[in-house]
Each structure stands twice: as structure tokens, then as C-alpha cells.
Short mmCIF file of C-alpha atoms and ligand atoms in Angstrom, two decimals:
data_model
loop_
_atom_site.label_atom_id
_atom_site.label_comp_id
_atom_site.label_asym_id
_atom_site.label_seq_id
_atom_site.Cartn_x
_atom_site.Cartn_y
_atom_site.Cartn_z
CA UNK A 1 26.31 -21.98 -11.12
CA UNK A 2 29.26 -22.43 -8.51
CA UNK A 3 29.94 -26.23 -8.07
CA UNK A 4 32.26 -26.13 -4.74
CA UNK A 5 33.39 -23.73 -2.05
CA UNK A 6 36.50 -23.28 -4.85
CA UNK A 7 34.41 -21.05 -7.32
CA UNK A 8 33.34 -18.42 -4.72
CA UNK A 9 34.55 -14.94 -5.88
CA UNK A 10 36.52 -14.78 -2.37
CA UNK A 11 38.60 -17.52 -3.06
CA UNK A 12 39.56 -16.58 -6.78
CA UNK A 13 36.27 -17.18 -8.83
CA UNK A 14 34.79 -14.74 -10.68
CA UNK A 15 32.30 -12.44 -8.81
CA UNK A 16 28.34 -14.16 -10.05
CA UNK A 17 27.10 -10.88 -10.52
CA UNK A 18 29.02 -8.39 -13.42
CA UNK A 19 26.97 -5.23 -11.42
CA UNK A 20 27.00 -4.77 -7.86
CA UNK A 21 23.32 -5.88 -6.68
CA UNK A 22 22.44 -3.50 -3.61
CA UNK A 23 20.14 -3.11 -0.26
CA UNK A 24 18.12 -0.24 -1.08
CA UNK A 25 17.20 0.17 -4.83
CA UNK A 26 14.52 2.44 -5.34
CA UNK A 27 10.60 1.19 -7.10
CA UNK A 28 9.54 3.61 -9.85
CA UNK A 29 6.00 3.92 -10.31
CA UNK A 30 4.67 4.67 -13.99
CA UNK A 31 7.47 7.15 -16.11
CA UNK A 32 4.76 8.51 -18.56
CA UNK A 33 2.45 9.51 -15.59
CA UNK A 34 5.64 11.20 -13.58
CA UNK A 35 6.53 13.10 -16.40
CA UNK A 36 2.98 14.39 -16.75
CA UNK A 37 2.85 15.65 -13.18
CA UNK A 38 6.32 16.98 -13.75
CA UNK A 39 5.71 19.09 -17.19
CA UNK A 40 2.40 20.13 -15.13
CA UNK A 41 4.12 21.50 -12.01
CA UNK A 42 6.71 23.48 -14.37
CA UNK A 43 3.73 24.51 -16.24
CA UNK A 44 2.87 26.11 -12.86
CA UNK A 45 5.83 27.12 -11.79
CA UNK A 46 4.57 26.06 -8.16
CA UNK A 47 7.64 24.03 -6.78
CA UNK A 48 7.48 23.55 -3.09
CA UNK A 49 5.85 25.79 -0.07
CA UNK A 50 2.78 23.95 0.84
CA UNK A 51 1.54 23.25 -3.08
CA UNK A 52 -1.24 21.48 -4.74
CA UNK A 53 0.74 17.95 -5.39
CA UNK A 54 1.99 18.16 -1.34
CA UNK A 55 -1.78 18.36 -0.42
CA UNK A 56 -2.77 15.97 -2.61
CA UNK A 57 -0.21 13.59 -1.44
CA UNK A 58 -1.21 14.44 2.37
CA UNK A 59 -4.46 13.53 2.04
CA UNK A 60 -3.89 10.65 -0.14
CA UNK A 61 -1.44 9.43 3.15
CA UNK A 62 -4.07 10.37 5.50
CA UNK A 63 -6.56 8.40 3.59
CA UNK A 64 -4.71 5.27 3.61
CA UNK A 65 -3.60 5.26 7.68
CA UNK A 66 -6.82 5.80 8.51
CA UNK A 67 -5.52 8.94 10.57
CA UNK A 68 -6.68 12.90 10.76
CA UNK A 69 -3.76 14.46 9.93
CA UNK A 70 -0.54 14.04 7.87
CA UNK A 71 2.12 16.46 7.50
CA UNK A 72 4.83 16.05 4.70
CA UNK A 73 8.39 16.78 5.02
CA UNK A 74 11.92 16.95 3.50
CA UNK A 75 12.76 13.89 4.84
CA UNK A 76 12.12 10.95 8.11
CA UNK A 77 14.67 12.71 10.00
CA UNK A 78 13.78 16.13 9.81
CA UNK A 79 10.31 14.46 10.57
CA UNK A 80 11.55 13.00 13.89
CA UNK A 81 13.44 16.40 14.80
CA UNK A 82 10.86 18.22 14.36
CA UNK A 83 7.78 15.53 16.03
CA UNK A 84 10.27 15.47 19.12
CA UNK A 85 10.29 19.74 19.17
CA UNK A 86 6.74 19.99 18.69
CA UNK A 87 6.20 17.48 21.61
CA UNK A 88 7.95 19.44 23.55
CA UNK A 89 10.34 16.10 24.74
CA UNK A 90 13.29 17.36 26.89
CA UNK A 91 15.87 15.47 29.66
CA UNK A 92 15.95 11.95 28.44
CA UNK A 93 14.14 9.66 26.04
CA UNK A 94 14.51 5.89 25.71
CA UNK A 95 14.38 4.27 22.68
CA UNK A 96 16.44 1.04 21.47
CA UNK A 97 19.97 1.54 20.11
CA UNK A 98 18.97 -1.23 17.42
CA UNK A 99 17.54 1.42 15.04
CA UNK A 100 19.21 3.67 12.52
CA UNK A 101 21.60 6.31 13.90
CA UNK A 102 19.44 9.39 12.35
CA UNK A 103 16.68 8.03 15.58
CA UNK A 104 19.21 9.18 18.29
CA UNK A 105 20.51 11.74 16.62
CA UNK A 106 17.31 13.65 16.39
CA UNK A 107 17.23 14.04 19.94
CA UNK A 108 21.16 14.95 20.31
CA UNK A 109 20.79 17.09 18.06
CA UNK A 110 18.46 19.11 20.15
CA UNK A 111 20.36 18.41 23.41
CA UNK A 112 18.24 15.37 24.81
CA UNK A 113 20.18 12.64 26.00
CA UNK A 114 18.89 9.38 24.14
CA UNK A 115 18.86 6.48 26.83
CA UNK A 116 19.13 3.24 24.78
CA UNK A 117 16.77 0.40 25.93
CA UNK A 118 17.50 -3.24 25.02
CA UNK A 119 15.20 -5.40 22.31
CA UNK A 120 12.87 -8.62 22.50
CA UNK A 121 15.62 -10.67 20.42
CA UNK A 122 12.01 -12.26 18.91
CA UNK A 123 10.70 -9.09 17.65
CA UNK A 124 14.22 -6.70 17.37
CA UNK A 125 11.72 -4.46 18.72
CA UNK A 126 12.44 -2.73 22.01
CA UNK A 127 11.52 -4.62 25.32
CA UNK A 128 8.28 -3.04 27.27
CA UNK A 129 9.99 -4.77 30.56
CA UNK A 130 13.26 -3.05 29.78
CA UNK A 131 11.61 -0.01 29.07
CA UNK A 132 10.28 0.42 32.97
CA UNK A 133 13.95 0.19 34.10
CA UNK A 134 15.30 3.38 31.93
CA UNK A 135 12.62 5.61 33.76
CA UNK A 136 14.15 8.40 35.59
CA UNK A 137 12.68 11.52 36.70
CA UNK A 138 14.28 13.31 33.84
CA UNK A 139 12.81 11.37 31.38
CA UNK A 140 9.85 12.89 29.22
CA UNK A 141 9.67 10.36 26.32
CA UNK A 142 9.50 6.85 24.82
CA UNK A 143 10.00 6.48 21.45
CA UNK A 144 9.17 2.87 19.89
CA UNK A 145 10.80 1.93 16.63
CA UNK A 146 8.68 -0.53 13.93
CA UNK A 147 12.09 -2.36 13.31
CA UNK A 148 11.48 -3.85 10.02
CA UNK A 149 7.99 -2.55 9.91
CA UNK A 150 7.39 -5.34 12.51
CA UNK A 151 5.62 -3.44 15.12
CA UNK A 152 6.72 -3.10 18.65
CA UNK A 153 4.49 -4.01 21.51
CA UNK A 154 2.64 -1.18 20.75
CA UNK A 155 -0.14 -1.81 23.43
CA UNK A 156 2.15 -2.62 26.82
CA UNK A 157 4.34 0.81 26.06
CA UNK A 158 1.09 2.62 25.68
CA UNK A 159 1.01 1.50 28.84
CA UNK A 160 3.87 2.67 30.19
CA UNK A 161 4.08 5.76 28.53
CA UNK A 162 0.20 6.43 30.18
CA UNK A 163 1.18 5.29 33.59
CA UNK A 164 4.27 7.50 33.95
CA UNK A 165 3.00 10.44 32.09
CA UNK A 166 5.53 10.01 29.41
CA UNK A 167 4.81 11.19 25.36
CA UNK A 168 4.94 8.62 23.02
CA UNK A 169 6.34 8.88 19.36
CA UNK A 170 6.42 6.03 16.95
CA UNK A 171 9.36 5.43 14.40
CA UNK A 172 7.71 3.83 11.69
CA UNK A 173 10.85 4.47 9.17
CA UNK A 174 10.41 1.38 7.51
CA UNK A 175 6.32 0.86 8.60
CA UNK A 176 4.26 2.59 5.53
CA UNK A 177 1.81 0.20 4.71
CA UNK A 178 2.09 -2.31 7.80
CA UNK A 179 -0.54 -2.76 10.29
CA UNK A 180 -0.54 -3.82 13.79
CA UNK A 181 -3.73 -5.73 15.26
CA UNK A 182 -5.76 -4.82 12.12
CA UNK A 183 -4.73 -1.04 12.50
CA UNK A 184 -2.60 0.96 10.27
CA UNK A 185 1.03 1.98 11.91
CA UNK A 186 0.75 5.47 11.85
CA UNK A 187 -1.99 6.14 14.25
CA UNK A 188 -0.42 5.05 17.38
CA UNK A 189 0.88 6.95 20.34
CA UNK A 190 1.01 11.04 20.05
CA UNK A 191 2.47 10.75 16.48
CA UNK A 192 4.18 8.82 14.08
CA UNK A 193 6.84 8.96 11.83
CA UNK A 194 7.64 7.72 8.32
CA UNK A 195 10.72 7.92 5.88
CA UNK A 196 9.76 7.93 2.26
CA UNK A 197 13.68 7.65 1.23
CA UNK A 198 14.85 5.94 -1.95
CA UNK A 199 16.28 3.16 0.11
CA UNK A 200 12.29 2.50 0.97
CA UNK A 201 9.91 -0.04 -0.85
CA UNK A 202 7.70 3.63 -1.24
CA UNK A 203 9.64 6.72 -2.02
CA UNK A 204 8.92 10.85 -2.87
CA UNK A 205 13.01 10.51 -3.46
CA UNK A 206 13.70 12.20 -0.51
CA UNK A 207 10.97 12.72 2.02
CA UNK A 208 9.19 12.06 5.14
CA UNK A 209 5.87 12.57 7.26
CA UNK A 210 4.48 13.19 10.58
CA UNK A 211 1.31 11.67 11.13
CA UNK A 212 -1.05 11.94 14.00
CA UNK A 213 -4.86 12.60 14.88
CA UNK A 214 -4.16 15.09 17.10
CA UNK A 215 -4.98 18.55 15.58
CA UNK A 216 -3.20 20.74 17.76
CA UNK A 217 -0.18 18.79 17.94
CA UNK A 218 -0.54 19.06 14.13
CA UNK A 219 -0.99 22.78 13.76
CA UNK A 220 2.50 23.38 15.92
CA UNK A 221 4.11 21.12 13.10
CA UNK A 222 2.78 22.50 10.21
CA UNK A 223 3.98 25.96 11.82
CA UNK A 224 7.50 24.86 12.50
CA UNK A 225 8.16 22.91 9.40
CA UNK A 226 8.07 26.33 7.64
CA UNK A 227 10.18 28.55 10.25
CA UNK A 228 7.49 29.09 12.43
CA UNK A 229 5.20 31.52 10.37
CA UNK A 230 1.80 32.20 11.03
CA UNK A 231 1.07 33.78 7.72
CA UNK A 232 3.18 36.42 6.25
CA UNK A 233 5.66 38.67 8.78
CA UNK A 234 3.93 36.63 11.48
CA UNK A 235 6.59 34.31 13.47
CA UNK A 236 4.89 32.41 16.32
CA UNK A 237 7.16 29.53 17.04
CA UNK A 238 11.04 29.03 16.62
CA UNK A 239 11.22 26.75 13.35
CA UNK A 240 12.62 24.97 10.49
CA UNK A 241 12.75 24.64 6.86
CA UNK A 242 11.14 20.96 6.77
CA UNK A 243 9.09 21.07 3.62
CA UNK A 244 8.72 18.58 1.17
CA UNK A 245 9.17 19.83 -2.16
CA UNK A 246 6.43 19.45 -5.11
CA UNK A 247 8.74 17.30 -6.94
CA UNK A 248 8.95 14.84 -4.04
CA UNK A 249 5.44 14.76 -3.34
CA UNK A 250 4.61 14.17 -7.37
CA UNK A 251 7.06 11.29 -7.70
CA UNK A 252 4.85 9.91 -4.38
CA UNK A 253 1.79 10.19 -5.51
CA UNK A 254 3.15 8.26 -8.79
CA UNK A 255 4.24 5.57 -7.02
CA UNK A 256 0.89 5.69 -4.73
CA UNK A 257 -0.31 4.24 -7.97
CA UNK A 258 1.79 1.12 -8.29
CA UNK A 259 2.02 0.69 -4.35
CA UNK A 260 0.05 -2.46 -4.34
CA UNK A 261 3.12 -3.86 -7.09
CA UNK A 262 6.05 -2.83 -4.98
CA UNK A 263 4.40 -4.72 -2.20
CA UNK A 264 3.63 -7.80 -4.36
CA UNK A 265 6.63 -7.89 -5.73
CA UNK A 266 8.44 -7.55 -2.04
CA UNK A 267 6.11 -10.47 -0.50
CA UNK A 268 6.97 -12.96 -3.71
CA UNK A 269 10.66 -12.12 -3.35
CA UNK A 270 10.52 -12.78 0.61
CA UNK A 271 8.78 -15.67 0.06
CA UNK A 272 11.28 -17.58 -2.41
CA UNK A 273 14.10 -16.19 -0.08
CA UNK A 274 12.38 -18.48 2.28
CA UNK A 275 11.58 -21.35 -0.09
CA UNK A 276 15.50 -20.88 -1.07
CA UNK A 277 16.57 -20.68 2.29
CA UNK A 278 15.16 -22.98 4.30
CA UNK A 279 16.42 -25.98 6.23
CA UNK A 280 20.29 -24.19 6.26
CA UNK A 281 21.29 -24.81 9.51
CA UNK A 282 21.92 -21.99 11.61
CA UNK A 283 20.59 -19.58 8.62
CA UNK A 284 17.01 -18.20 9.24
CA UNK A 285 15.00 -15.26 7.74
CA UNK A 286 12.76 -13.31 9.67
CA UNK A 287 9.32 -13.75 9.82
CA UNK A 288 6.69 -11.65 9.06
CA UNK A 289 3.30 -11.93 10.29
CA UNK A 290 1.04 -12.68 7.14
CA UNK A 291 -2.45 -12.01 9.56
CA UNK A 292 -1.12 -8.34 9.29
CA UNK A 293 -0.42 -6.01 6.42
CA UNK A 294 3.29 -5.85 5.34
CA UNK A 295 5.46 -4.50 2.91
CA UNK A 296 8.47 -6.95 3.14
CA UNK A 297 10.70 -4.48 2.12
CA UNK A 298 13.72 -6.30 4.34
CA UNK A 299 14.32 -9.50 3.55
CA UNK A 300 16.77 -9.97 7.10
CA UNK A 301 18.97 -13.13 8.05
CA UNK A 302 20.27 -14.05 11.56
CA UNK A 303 23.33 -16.03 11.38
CA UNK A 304 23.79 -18.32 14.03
CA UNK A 305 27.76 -19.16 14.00
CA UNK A 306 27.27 -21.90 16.46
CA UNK A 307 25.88 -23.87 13.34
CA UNK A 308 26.95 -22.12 10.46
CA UNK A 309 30.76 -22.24 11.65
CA UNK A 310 30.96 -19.27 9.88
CA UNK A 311 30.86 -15.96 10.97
CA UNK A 312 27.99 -13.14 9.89
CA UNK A 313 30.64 -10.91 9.11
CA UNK A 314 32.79 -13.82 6.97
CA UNK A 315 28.84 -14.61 4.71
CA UNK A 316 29.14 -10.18 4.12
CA UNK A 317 32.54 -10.90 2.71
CA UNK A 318 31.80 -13.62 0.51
CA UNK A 319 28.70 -12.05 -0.28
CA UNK A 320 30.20 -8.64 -1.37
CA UNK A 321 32.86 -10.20 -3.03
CA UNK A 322 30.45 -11.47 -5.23
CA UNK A 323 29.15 -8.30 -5.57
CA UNK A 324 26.03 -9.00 -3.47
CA UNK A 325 26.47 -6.13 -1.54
CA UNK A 326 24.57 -7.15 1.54
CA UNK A 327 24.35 -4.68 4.55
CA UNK A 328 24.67 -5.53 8.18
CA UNK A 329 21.81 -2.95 9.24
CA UNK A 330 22.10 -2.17 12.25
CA UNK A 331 25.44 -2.70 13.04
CA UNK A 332 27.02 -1.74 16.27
CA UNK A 333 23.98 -0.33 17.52
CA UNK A 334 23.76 3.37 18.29
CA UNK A 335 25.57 3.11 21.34
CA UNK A 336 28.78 2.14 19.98
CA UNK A 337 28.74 5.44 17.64
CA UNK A 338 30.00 8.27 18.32
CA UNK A 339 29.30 10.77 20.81
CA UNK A 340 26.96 7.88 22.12
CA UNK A 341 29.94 5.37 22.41
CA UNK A 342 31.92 8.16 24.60
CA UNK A 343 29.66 9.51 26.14
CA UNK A 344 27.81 6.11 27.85
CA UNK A 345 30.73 3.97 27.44
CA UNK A 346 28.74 1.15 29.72
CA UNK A 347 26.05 1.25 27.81
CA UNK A 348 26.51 -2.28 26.24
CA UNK A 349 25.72 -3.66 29.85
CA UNK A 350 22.15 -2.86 29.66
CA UNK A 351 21.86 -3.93 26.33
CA UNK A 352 22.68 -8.01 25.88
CA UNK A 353 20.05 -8.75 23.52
CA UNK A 354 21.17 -5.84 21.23
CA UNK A 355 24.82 -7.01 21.30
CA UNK A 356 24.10 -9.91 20.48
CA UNK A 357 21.59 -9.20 17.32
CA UNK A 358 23.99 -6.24 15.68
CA UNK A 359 26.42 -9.59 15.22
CA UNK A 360 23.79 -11.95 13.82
CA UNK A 361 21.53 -10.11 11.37
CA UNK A 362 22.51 -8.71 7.97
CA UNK A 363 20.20 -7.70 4.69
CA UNK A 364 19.90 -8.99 1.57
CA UNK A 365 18.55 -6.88 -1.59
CA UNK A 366 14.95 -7.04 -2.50
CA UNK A 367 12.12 -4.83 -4.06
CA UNK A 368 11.44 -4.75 -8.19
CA UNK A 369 14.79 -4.46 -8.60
CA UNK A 370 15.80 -7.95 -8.22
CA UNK A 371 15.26 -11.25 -10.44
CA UNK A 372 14.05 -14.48 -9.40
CA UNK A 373 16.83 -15.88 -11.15
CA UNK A 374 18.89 -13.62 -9.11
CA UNK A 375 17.53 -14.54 -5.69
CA UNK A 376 18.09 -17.67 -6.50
CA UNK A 377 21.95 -17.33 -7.56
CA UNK A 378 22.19 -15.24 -3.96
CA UNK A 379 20.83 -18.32 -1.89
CA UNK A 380 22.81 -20.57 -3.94
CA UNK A 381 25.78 -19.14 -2.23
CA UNK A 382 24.97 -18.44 1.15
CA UNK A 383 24.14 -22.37 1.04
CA UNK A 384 27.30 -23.18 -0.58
CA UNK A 385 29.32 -21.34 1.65
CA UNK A 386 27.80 -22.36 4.77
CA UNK A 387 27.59 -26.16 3.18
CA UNK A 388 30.82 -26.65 4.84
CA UNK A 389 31.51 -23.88 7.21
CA UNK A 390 34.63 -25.21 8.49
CA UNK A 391 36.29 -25.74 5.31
CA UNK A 392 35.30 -22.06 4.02
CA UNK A 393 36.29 -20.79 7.77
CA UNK A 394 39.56 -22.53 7.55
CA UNK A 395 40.04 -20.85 3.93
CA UNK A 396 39.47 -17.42 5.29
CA UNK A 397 41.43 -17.38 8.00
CA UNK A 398 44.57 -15.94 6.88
CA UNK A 399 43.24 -13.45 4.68
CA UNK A 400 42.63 -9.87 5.40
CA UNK A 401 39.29 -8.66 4.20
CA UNK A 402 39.29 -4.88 2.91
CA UNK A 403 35.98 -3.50 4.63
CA UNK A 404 33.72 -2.43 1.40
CA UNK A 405 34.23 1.86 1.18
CA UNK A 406 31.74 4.30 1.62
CA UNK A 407 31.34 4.21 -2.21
CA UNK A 408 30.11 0.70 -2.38
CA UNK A 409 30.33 0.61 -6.47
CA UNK A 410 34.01 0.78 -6.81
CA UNK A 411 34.17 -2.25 -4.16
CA UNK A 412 34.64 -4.76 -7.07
CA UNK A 413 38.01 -3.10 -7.82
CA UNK A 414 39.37 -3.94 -4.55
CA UNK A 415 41.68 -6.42 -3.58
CA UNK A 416 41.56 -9.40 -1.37
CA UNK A 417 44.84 -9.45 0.18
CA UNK A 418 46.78 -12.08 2.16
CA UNK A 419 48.04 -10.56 5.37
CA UNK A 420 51.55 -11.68 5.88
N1 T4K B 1 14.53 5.95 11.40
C1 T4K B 1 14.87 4.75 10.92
C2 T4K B 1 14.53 3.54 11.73
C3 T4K B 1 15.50 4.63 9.69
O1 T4K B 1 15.85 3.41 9.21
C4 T4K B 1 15.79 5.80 8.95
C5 T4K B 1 16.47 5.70 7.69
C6 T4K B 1 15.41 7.05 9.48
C7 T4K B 1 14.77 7.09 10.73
C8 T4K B 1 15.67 8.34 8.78
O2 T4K B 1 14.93 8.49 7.60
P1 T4K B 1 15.54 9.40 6.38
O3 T4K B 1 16.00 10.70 6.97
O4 T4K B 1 16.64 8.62 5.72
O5 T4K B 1 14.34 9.60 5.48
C9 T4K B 1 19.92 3.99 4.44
C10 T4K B 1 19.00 5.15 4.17
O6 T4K B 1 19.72 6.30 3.78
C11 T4K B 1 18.13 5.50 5.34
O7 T4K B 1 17.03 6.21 4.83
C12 T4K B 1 17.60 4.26 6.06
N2 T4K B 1 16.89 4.59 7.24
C13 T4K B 1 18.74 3.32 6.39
C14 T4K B 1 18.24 2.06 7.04
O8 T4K B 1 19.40 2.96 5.21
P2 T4K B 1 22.51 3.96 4.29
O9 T4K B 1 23.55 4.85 4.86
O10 T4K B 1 22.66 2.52 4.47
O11 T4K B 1 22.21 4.35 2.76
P3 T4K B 1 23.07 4.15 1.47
O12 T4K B 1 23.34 5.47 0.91
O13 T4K B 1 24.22 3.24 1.75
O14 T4K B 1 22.06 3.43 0.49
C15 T4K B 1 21.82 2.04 0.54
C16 T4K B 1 21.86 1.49 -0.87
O15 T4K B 1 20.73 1.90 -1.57
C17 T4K B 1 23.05 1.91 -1.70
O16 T4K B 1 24.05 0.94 -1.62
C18 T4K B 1 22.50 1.98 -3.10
C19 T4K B 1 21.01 2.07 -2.96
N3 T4K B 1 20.50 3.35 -3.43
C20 T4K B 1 20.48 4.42 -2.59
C21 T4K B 1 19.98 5.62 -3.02
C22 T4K B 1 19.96 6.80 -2.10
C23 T4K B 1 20.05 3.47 -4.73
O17 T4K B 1 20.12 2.49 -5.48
N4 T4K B 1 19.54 4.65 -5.16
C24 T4K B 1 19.47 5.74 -4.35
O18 T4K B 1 18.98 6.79 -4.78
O19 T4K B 1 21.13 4.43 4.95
#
């Protein structure tokens, strides 16, 4: 247990953690019961291509959203690539730039300018009244992201998208399991997406799924997923290679089985981040709305530097230093990446409220993962750093922080180093 400011790992201390503790770990479900489905599917020697473990685990999806149709894929970006071909989307799209790069990109990478919308700084979610003010004739699309698997204000972009003819796609990345007034995300607007990466409280490893209960819309998917073939020698549709593998679709009907765990697990762990957490001045941890269902799988801080004295960015450093690697998702915001930050180099102007969050908010690690004991050690020194802000400020400044590398394990073994 650190006593003062003194025994942080930044400051000389040795690091609380021995491991690195990271943002993202995957949940297993049951090993025995993987390995059976595995041994069966070799005994088969069916291994992707629209098999009997991918139907299963459509269905099984289906089931659970309460919607018609649910088409599995290699992944949530493929997912969105392909949801935004098959809805034929073209010209521009809004959507907010607080969401994870791979939601833009899908539509760059099929030559549709992404317009980026500001947020509701309540909800991170993007702003219905902004929305109305990104219209343009050239724009064919909304498409809402479930930030957090909060939903967005599902009802007034309906809304919009109904009044101005638009087509309306859901990112629900990080929404499996959550529910908006009572009704399963996944059944909103002309489609939904989800991700079902490792980095998510439900995983297939890699993977993804479009879901919607719109049967045409569906057929066109299920066509382009798999290059466009209608049957053998039959190509009907220019298409893709977006299947989800056997494997992948075993491993998620495995962990169908110990859903209701993860999401336990994820709800106790948010809830003694907030027992752990509360009353730190300018500290506070998003809330989730317990009337709905919810998989807590982000357990997300805003930093308020007005109070805290320190910065978001100065917590991440004392955080990783001690090898809580904490992320600062999403961080600049999509339109301060590249080609977005050349090509709309304004862009920031129409987006205050999404400034301002990609400076405040960073993640902390949750899911099966993580300990008690270990949330607890993790609050114990976000309060002790912030218990005198200006005293750990004044510390810091002077030192040059080496940004963590892309291969966050080896961070440990760099140094802290004075700048001259
Ligand atoms: N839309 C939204 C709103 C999204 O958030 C995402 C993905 C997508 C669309 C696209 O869905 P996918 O195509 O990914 O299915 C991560 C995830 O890669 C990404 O899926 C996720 N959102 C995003 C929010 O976070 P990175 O670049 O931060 O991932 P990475 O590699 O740094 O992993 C995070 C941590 O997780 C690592 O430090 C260690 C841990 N980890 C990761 C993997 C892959 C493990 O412990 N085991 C693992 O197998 O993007």
C-alpha cells in the first residue's frame, strides 16, 4: 500500500503491479466445453463457409436481440463495411468523431466522406440537434454509435433519419447485451452492428455481426459477405470475403454459456470502482443506467483538471507507470487522424463537446480478469495522486514522459527521463 505521493512508481517507487494489468482482456467461457466443440469441428473437418456452429451461433444471437435476422462475420469492421455497401450509403454520412477510428474508416474506405457530428457531453453519444445541421443534399446516411453501450437518442435520430429520407445504421461495437427503453440494441434503425473482438466483455476471438429484421436487406449481406455468390458459378453482387470462421463462432457459443458471469462479474467490478471512487473531487465514473440491461464492460473516468489539478494525461502516466495500463479511448477523435485531420482541417470547430471529452475521459481495466483486491490497489492511486494535485503536478513538471509504445508489455522497461 503506497503511503504518500513519494511511493508512486513515477516518482521512483516500485511499479504496484509486477504484470502489466490491461483495457481489454478477453472472458473465457468453459475450456472443457471449447475443446469439445473444437475436437468436434476437426472431427468434421467443416471449418468456416456458412457451417453448422456459425448457424447455431446466428440463431442463438437472433434469439437473444429479439430480431429476425443475424448475419455473422470476420469481424465489427468488416461488419460495418459491408452494412454501409449493402445499404447502398454514398456522398456523405454523419456520425460522431468520438467513436473508434475503424467507424470512419468503413466509409473512407469505400469513398464516402464521413462528416463528424459533435456529442451530448452527458451521454458521449452523438447530438440529435447537431445532427440536423450536417444535412446536406449529398448526404444519404446517419450512423449512431452506442458509445459505451450507452445508447444514443435512438428515438429523435429515427426521427431525423425518417424526415429527411436518410438510412440509419447503428454501431453497437460495444452494445451486445444492452437495451434501450426495454428493447434489445440491435433492432434499431435499418441494421445494427456488433464487434465480438477479444477486447469485448463477449468474444468469437475475432468476429462481428450484422443484425437487422429486414429480410431483404439481409439476403444482399449474406450474398456479399461471401463474394457475392448466388450458389455455385453464380455471382450476383460485387462482394467480400466477410465470413466468420467455425472456430470463431464455437468459442462464441462457449462463452454464450457463461454470458450471464462476464456480465456479473463486469457490474460488481463497476460498482466497487464507484464505491472506491467516489467523493474524489473532480474524478467521476460514468454512469450506467441500471433500469436498462448493461454489460459494464467500460469502466470510464472523466477527469476534471479544474479540481483534480492534475491533468488526464499526467493520471495515464502515473497510472502506466504503475503498470496500470489505462487507455484514453477515444483520443483525439477521428477528426484529428489522418486523412480525416487533412482533409477537414476545421473540423474541430463544429465539434466543442468532442474536444473537450477526448481530453477528459480515459479507461480503466475490468471484466474477469481483474481482482477486487486489484481494483482496489488501482483506486488507491488515482486517489493518492489526485490527494494533492498540486504537489504531484509540481513533481511532474520537469520530467519528460515516454508515450507507452505500440507494444504496451515492454512499457515497464522504459525509462522516465528528466528533460534537461
Ligand atoms: N466500432 C467501434 C465503436 C469500436 O469500438 C470498434 C472496435 C469497432 C467498430 C470495430 O470492431 P472490430 O473490427 O475491432 O471487431 C481495441 C480493439 O481492437 C477494438 O476492437 C475496439 N473497438 C477498440 C475500442 O479497442 P486497440 O487498438 O485499443 O486494441 P489493442 O490491441 O491495444 O488491445 C487492447 C488491450 O487488450 C491490449 O492492451 C491487451 C488486451 N488484449 C487484446 C487482445 C487482442 C488481450 O489481452 N488479448 C487479446 O487477444 O483497439
Amino acid at each position: 500500500m503506497k503511503k504518500s505521493i513519494d511511493d508512486l512508481a513515477i516518482f521512483g517507487g516500485s511499479p504496484s503491479f509486477q504484470e502489466p494489468l490491461h483495457v481489454g482482456r478477453p472472458n473465457f467461457g468453459d475450456r472443457s466445453r471449447l475443446f469439445e466443440r473444437i475436437n468436434d469441428m476437426l472431427d468434421r473437418k467443416w471449418l468456416s463457409n456458412n457451417g453448422p456452429y456459425v448457424q447455431e451461433f446466428e440463431r442463438r444471437v437472433a434469439d437473444m436481440i429479439g430480431v429476425k435476422q443475424c448475419i455473422a462475420l470476420c469481424n465489427g469492421t468488416i461488419a460495418l463495411e459491408i452494412a454501409i455497401r449493402a445499404l447502398e450509403l454514398k456522398g456523405e454520412v454523419i456520425l460522431p468523431s468520438f467513436t473508434f477510428v475503424a467507424t470512419a474508416h468503413a466509409l473512407q474506405w469505400q469513398e464516402i466522406t464521413p462528416v463528424f457530428c459533435d456529442i451530448d457531453p452527458n451521454t458521449h453519444t452523438i447530438d440529435p440537434a447537431c445532427i440536423e445541421k450536417m444535412i446536406t443534399p449529398r448526404t444519404t446516411g446517419i450512423i449512431g454509435v452506442n458509445v459505451w453501450g450507452r445508447p444514443c437518442d435512438i428515438e429523435a435520430i429515427e426521427k431525423i433519419a425518417a424526415e429527411h429520407h436518410l438510412k440509419l445504421l447503428f454501431d453497437s461495437a460495444h452494445g451486445f447485451g444492452c437495451s434501450a427503453k426495454g428493447k434489445m440494441l440491435g433492432g434499431f434503425g435499418n441494421a445494427e452492428i456488433f464487434s465480438f473482438h477479444p477486447t469485448k466483455f463477449f468474444n468469437t476471438s475475432e468476429g462481428g455481426a450484422i443484425v437487422t429484421n429486414d429480410d431483404a436487406l439481409a439476403k444482399k449481406i449474406r450474398l456479399m459477405k461471401n463474394f457475392g455468390f448466388s450458389g455455385y458459378d453464380n455471382v450476383v453482387y460485387v462482394g467480400t470475403n466477410g465470413k466468420m470462421n467455425e472456430f470463431s463462432a464455437l468459442t462464441g457459443l462457449t462463452n454464450f454459456e457463461s454470458i450471464d458471469r462476464f456480465i456479473s462479474v463486469n457490474s460488481m467490478n463497476y460498482d466497487s470502482y464507484r464505491c472506491e471512487l467516489n467523493h474524489i473531487p473532480g474524478i467521476s465514473l460514468i454512469q450506467y443506467d441500471k433500469q436498462e440491461k448493461c454489460n459494464f464492460q467500460y469502466i470510464v473516468l472523466e477527469i476534471d483538471e479544474a479540481n483534480t489539478v492534475l491533468s488526464r494525461d499526467q493520471l495515464v502516466d502515473i497510472l502506466c507507470a504503475e503498470n496500470i495500463l489505462a487507455r484514453r479511448y477515444f483520443y483525439p477523435g477521428c477528426h484529428k487522424m489522418e486523412p480525416y485531420r487533412s482533409y477537414f482541417p476545421h473540423a474541430g470547430l463544429m465539434l466543442p463537446e468532442t474536444e473537450k471529452l477526448t481530453k477528459r475521459v480515459l479507461s480503466l481495466p475490468t471484466g474477469t480478469a481483474v481482482s477486487s483486491d486489484e481494483i482496489q490497489k488501482i483506486c488507491q492511486i488515482i486517489r493518492l495522486s489526485v490527494s494533492d494535485g498540486y504537489e504531484t503536478t509540481k513533481r511532474m513538471q520537469g520530467k519528460f514522459i515516454v508515450e507507452p509504445p505500440s507494444d504496451a508489455h515492454s512499457f515497464k522497461n522504459l525509462p522516465i527521463m528528466a528533460s534537461a
